[in-house]
GROMACS .gro file of C-alpha atoms in nm:
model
  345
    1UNK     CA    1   0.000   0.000   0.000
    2UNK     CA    2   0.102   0.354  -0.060
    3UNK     CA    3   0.197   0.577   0.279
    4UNK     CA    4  -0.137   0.821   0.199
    5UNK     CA    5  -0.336   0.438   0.178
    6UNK     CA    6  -0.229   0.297   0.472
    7UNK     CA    7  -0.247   0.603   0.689
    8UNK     CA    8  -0.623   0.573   0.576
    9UNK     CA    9  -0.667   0.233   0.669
   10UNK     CA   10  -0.508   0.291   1.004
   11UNK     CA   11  -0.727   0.606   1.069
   12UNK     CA   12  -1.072   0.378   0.964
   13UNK     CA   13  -0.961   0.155   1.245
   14UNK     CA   14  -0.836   0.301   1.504
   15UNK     CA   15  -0.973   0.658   1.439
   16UNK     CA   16  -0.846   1.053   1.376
   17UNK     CA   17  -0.504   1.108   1.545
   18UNK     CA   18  -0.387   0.730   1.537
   19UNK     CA   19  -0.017   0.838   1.523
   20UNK     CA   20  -0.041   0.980   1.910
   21UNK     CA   21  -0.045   0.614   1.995
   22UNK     CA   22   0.286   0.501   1.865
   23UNK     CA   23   0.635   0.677   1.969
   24UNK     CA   24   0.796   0.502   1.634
   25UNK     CA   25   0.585   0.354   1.328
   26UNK     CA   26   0.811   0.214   1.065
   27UNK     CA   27   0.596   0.286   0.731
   28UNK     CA   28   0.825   0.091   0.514
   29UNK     CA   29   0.623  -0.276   0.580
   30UNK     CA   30   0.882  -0.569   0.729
   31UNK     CA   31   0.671  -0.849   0.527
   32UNK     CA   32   0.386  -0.833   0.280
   33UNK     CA   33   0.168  -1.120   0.201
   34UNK     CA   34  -0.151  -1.203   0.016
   35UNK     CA   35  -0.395  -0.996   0.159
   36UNK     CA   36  -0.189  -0.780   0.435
   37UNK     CA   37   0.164  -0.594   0.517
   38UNK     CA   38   0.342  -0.566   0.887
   39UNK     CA   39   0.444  -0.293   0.968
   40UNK     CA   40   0.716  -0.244   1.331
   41UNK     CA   41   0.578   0.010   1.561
   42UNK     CA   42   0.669   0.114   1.946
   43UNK     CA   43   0.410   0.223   2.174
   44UNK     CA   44   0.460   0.514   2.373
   45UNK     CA   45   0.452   0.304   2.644
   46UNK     CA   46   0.756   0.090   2.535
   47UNK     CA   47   0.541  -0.244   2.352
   48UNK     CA   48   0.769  -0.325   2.039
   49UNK     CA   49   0.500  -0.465   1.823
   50UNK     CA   50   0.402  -0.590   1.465
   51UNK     CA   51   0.112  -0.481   1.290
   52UNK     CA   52  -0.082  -0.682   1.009
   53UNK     CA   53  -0.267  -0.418   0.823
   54UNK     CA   54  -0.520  -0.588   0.589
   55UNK     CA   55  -0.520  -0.432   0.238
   56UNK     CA   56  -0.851  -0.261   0.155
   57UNK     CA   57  -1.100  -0.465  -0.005
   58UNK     CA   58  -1.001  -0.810   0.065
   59UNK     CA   59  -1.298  -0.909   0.276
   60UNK     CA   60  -1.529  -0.775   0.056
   61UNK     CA   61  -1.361  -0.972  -0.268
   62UNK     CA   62  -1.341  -1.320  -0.127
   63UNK     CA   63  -1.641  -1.454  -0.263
   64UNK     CA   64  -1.640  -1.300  -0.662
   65UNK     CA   65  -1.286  -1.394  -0.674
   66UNK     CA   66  -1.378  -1.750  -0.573
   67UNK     CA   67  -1.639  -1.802  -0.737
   68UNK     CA   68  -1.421  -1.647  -1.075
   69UNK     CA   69  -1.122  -1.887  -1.007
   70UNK     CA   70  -1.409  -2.152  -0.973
   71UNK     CA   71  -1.571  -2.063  -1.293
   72UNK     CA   72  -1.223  -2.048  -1.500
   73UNK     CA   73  -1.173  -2.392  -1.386
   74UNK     CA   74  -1.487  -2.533  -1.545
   75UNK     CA   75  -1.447  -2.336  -1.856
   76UNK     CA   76  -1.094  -2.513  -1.931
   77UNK     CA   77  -1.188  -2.824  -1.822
   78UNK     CA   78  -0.888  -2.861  -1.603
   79UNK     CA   79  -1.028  -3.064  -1.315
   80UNK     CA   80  -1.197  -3.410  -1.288
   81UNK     CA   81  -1.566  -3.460  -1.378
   82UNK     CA   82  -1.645  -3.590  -1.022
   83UNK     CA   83  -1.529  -3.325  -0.852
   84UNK     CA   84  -1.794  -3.111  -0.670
   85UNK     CA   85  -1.659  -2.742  -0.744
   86UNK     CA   86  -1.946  -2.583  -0.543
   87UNK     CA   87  -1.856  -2.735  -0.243
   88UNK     CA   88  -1.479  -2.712  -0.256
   89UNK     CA   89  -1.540  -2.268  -0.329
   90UNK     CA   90  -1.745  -2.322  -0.050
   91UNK     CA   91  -1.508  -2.424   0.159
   92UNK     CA   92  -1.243  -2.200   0.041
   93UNK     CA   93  -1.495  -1.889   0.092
   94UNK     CA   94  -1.543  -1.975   0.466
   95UNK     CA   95  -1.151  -2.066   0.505
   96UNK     CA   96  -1.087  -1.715   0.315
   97UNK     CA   97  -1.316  -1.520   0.527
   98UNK     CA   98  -1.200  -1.625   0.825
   99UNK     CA   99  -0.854  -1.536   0.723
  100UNK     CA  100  -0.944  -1.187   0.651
  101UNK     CA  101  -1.071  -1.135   1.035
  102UNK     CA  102  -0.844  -1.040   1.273
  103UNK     CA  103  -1.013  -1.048   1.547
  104UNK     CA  104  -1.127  -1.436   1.451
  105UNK     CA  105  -0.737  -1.500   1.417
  106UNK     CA  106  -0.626  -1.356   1.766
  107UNK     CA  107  -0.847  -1.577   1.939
  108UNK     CA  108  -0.700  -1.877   1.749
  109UNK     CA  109  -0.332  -1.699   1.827
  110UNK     CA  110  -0.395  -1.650   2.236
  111UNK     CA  111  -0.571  -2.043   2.211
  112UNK     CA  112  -0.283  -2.203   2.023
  113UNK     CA  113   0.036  -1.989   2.260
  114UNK     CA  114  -0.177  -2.198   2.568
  115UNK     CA  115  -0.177  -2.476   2.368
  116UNK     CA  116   0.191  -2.514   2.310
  117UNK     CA  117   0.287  -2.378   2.646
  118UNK     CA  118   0.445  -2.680   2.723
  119UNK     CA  119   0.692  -2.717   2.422
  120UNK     CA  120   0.984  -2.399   2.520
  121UNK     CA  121   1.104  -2.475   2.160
  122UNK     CA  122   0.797  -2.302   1.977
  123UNK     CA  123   0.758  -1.940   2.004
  124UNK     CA  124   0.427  -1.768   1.996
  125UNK     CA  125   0.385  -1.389   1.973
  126UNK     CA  126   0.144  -1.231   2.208
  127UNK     CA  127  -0.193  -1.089   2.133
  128UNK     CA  128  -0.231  -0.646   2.169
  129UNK     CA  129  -0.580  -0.625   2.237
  130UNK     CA  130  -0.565  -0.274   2.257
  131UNK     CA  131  -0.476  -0.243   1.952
  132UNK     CA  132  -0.618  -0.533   1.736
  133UNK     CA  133  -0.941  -0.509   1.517
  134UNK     CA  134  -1.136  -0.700   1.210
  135UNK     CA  135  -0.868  -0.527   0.988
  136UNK     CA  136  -0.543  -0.442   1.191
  137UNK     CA  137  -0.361  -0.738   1.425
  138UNK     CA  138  -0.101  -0.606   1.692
  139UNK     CA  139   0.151  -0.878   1.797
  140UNK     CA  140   0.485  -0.838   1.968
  141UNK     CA  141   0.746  -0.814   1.732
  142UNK     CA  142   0.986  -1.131   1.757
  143UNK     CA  143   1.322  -1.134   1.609
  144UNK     CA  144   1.423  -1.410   1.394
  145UNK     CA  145   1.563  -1.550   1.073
  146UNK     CA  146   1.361  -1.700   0.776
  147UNK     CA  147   1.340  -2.065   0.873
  148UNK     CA  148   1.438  -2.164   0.464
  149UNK     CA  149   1.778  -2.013   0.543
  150UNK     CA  150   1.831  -2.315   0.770
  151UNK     CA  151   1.923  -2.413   0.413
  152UNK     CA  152   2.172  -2.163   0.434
  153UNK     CA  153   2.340  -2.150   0.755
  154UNK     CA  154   2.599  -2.384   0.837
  155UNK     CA  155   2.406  -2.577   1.102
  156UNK     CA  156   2.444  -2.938   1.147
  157UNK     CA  157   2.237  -3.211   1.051
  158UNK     CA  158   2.140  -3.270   1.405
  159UNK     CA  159   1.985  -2.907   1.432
  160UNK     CA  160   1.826  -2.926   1.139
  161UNK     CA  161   1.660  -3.271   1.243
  162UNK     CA  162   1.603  -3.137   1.590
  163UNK     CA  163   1.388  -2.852   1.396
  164UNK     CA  164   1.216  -3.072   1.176
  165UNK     CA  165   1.137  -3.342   1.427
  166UNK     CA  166   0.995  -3.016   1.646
  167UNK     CA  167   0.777  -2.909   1.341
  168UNK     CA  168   0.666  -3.291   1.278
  169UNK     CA  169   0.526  -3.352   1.620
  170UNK     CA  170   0.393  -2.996   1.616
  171UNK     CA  171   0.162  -3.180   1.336
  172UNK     CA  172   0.118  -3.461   1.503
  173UNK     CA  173  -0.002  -3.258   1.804
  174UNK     CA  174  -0.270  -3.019   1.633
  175UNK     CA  175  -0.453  -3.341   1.461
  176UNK     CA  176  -0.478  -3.587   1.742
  177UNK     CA  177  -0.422  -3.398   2.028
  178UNK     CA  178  -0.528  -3.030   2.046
  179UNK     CA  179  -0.802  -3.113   1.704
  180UNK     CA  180  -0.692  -2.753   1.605
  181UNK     CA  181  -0.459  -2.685   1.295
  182UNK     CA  182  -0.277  -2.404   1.154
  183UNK     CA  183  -0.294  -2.547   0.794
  184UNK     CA  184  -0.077  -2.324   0.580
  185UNK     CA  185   0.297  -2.462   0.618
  186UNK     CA  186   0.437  -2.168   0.420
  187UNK     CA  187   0.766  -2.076   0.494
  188UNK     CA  188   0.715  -1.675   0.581
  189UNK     CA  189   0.514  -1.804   0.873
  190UNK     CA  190   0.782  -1.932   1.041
  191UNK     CA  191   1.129  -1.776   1.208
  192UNK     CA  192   1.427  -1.969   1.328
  193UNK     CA  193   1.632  -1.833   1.633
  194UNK     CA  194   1.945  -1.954   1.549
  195UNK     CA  195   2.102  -1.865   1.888
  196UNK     CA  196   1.807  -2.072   2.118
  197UNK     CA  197   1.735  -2.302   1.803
  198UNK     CA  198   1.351  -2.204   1.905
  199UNK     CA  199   1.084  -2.165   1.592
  200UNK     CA  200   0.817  -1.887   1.587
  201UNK     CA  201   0.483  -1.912   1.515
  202UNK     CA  202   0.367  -1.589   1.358
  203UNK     CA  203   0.055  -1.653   1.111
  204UNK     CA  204  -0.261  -1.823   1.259
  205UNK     CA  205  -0.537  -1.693   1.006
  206UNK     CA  206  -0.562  -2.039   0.841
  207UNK     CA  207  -0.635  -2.238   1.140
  208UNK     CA  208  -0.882  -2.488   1.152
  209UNK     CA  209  -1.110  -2.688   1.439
  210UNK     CA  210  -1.200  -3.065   1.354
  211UNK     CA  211  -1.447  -3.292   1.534
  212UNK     CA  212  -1.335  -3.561   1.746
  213UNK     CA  213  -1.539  -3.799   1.481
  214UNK     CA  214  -1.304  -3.649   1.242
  215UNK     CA  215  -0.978  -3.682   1.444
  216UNK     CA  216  -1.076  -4.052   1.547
  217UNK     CA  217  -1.068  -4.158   1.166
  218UNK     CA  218  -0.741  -3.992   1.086
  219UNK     CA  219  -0.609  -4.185   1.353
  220UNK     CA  220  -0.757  -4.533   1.285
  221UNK     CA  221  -0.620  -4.551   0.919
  222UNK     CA  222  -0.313  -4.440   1.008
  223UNK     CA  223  -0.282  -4.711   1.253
  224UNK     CA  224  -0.395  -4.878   1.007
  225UNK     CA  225  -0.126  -4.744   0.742
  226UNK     CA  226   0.185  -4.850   0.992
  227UNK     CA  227   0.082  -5.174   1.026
  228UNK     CA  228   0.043  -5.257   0.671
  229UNK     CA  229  -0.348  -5.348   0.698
  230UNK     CA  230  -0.436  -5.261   0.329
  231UNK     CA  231  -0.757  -5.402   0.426
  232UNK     CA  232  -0.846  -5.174   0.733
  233UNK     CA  233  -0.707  -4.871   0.501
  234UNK     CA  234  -0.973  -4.923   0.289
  235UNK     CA  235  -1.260  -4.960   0.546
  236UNK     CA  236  -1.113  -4.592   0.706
  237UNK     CA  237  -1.033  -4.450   0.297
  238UNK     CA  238  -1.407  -4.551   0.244
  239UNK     CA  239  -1.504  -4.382   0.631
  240UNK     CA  240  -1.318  -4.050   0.560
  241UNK     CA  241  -1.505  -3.992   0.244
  242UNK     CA  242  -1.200  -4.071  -0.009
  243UNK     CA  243  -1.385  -4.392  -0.198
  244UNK     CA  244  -1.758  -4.453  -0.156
  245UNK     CA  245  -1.841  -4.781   0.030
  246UNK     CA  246  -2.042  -4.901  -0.292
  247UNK     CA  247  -1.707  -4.830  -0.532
  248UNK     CA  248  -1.526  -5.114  -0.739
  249UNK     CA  249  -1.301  -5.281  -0.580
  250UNK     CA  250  -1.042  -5.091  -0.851
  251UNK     CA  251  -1.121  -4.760  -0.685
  252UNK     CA  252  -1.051  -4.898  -0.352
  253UNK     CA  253  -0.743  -5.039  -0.455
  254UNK     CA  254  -0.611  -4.723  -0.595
  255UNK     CA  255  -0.724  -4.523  -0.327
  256UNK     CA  256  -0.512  -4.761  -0.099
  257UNK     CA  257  -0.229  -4.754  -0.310
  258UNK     CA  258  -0.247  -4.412  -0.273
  259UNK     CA  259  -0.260  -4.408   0.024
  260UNK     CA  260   0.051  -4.579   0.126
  261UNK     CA  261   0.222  -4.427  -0.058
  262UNK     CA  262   0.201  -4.041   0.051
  263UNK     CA  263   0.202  -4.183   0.383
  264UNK     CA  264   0.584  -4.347   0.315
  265UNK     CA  265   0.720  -4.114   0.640
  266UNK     CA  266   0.476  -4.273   0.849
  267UNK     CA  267   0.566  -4.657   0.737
  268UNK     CA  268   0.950  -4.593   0.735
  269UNK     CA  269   1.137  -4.742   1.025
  270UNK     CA  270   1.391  -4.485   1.150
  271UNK     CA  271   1.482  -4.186   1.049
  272UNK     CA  272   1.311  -4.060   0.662
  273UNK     CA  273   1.516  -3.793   0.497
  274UNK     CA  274   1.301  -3.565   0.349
  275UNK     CA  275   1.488  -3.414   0.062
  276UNK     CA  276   1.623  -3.758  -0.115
  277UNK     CA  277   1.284  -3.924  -0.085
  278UNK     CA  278   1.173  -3.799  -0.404
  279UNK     CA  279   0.824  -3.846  -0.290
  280UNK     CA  280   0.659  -3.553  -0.367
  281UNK     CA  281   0.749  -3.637  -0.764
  282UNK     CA  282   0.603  -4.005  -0.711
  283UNK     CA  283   0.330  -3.953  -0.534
  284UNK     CA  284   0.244  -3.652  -0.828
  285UNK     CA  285   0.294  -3.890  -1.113
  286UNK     CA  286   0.093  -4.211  -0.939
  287UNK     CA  287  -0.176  -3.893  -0.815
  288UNK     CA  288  -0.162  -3.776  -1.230
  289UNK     CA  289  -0.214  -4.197  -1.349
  290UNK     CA  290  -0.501  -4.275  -1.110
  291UNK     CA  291  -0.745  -4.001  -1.152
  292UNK     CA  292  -0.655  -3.836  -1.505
  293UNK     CA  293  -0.562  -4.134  -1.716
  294UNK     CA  294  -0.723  -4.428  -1.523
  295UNK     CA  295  -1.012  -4.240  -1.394
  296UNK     CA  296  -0.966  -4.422  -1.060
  297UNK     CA  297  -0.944  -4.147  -0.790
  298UNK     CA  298  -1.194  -3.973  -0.647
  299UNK     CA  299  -1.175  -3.595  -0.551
  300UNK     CA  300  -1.143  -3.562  -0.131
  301UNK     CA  301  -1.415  -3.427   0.085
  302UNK     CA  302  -1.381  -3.085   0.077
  303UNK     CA  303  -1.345  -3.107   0.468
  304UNK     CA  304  -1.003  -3.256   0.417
  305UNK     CA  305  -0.890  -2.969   0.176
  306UNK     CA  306  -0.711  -2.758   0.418
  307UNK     CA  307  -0.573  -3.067   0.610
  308UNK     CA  308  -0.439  -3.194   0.300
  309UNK     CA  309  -0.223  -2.850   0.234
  310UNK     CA  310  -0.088  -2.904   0.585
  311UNK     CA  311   0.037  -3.267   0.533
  312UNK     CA  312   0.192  -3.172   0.219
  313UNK     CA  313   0.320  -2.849   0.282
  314UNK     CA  314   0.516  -2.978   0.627
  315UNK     CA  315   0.620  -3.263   0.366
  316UNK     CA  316   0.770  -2.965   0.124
  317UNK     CA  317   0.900  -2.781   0.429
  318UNK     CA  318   1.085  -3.053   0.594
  319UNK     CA  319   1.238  -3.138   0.268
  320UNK     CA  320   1.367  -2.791   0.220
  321UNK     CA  321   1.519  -2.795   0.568
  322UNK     CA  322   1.697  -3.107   0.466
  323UNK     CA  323   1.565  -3.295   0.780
  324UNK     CA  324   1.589  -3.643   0.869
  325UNK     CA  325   1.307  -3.742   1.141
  326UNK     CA  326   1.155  -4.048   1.295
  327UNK     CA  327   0.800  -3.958   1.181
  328UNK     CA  328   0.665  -4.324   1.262
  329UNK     CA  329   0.796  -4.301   1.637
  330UNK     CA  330   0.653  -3.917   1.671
  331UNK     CA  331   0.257  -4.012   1.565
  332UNK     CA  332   0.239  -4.369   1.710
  333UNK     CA  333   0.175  -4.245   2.073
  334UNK     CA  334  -0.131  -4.054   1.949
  335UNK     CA  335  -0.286  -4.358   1.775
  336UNK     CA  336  -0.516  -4.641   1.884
  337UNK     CA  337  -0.318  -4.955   2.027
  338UNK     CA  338  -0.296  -5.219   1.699
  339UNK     CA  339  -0.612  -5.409   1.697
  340UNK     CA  340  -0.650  -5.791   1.798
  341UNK     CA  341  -0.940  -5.846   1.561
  342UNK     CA  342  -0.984  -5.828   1.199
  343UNK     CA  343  -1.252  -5.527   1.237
  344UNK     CA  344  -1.124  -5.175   1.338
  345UNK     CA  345  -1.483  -5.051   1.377
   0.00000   0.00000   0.00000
């Protein structure tokens, strides 16, 4: 935004003669995103704080620009026949306009900083009240490095598998545990204090509450998954929604295969490195085969959408980081013991 913009945006919110309330207000933004800048500032009373500023017009926009993006889809035929558009935009409408309300994201911010409490290795800034509204977030200001120059730095592999097995469980946590996800992975949403090794949380607009109903199925097919019960990962593929329970036996089996295959981390004994797995480029091409050219797959409940970018973006990010992690020995406390039976129902 342009200086004479933003000083209207900050006047709309917090009214005429906003700049009494800061001693310093650094107008060149620190970060810039998709739909708001941060901006340092210093209270007069001494708070060093970032503020999120929310572009003008964002809110407002969410639901023509979905509904265009959804609309361009169907006109080039670029997406399966079976997939139910209308309820995917609908889901990405109610993700988006929660995302573009403050107010709705410093409540998840102040729940999530209680939830991690116990972990001194995560980082989360602190809610201003004071100075928060639908359009404007005021956070302390926490110094940092981009966690992608881990890349960079000359760290060891140790601290860059202490990070990533930190960020793993973090996962781990949020689905079975706490049932409350921050489900966009993206790097700029992280920082790296290279001198504690701690990681800060900074963006909690895309977080996300699921049912214990919900929860309890993730966790039986994974079980499920880890001990190799291709049977049982149908029954929960067909639960979660990802195959119907009157499909072929062909659909089932490629959901399956599917399956156990993005979930590779989870089955490997040991440590899984990340970056050599190559899995993101199989699991692409077998993704491409099964529902483009086979017609096998069918399109995930559009519950599962924003899940889904979590699992794959903490994939993509603990690849970049070069980690090697344990991911089998970090989930199996949150699962079920390994059934006795044949049934998992």
């Amino acid at each position: 935004m342009p200086r004479s913009q933003l000083r209207r945006v900050l006047g709309r919110e917090y009214g005429k003669g906003w700049e009494a309330r800061f001693a310093e207000f650094d107008f060149e933004p620190v970060a810039a995103a998709s739909i708001g800048q941060v901006h340092r500032a210093r209270t007069r009373d001494g708070r060093e704080l970032a503020l999120k500023v929310q572009y003008p017009g964002v809110a407002q926009s969410i639901t023509s620009d979905v509904d265009n993006v959804a609309a361009m889809l169907r006109l080039l035929n670029l997406l399966p026949l079976d997939l139910d558009v209308a309820a995917i935009a609908g889901e990405a409408k109610r993700q988006l306009a929660q995302e573009a309300d403050y107010l709705q994201e410093a409540r998840f911010l102040e729940r999530y900083a209680a939830l991690v409490a116990d972990e001194p290795a995560l980082v989360v800034p602190r809610v201003h009240r004071d100075l928060t509204t639908r359009r404007v977030m005021a956070m302390d200001f926490v110094d940092g490095v981009p966690l992608e120059s881990l890349s960079l730095l000359d760290l060891p592999q140790s601290r860059r598998d202490a990070v990533g097995a930190l960020l793993e469980r973090l996962l781990f946590r949020e689905l079975f545990e706490f049932r409350v996800m921050q489900t966009d992975p993206n790097f700029a949403n992280y920082l790296y204090q290279p001198r504690s090794g701690r990681v800060v949380l900074l963006d909690f607009g895309a977080t996300q509450a699921f049912s214990a109903g919900f929860v309890a199925r993730y966790a039986r097919i994974t079980r499920a998954v880890i001990d190799g019960d291709l049977d049982a990962v149908g029954r929960g593929a067909v639960a979660i929604g990802y195959v119907a329970a009157d499909d072929p036996p062909e659909r089932v089996r490629a959901a399956v295969e599917m399956i156990m295959l993005v979930c590779e981390p989870l089955r490997h004994r040991g440590r899984y490195d990340f970056a050599a797995s190559g899995l993101a480029a199989r699991a692409r091409a077998l993704g491409f085969e099964l529902a483009f050219q086979r017609g096998l797959l069918r399109a995930p409940p559009p519950e599962t959408m924003f899940l889904h970018r979590k699992l794959a973006g903490s994939f993509l990010l603990l690849a970049r980081l070069g980690a090697r992690v344990d991911a089998r020995a970090l989930v199996l406390p949150f699962l079920p013991p390994r059934p006795t039976s044949g049934s998992d129902t």
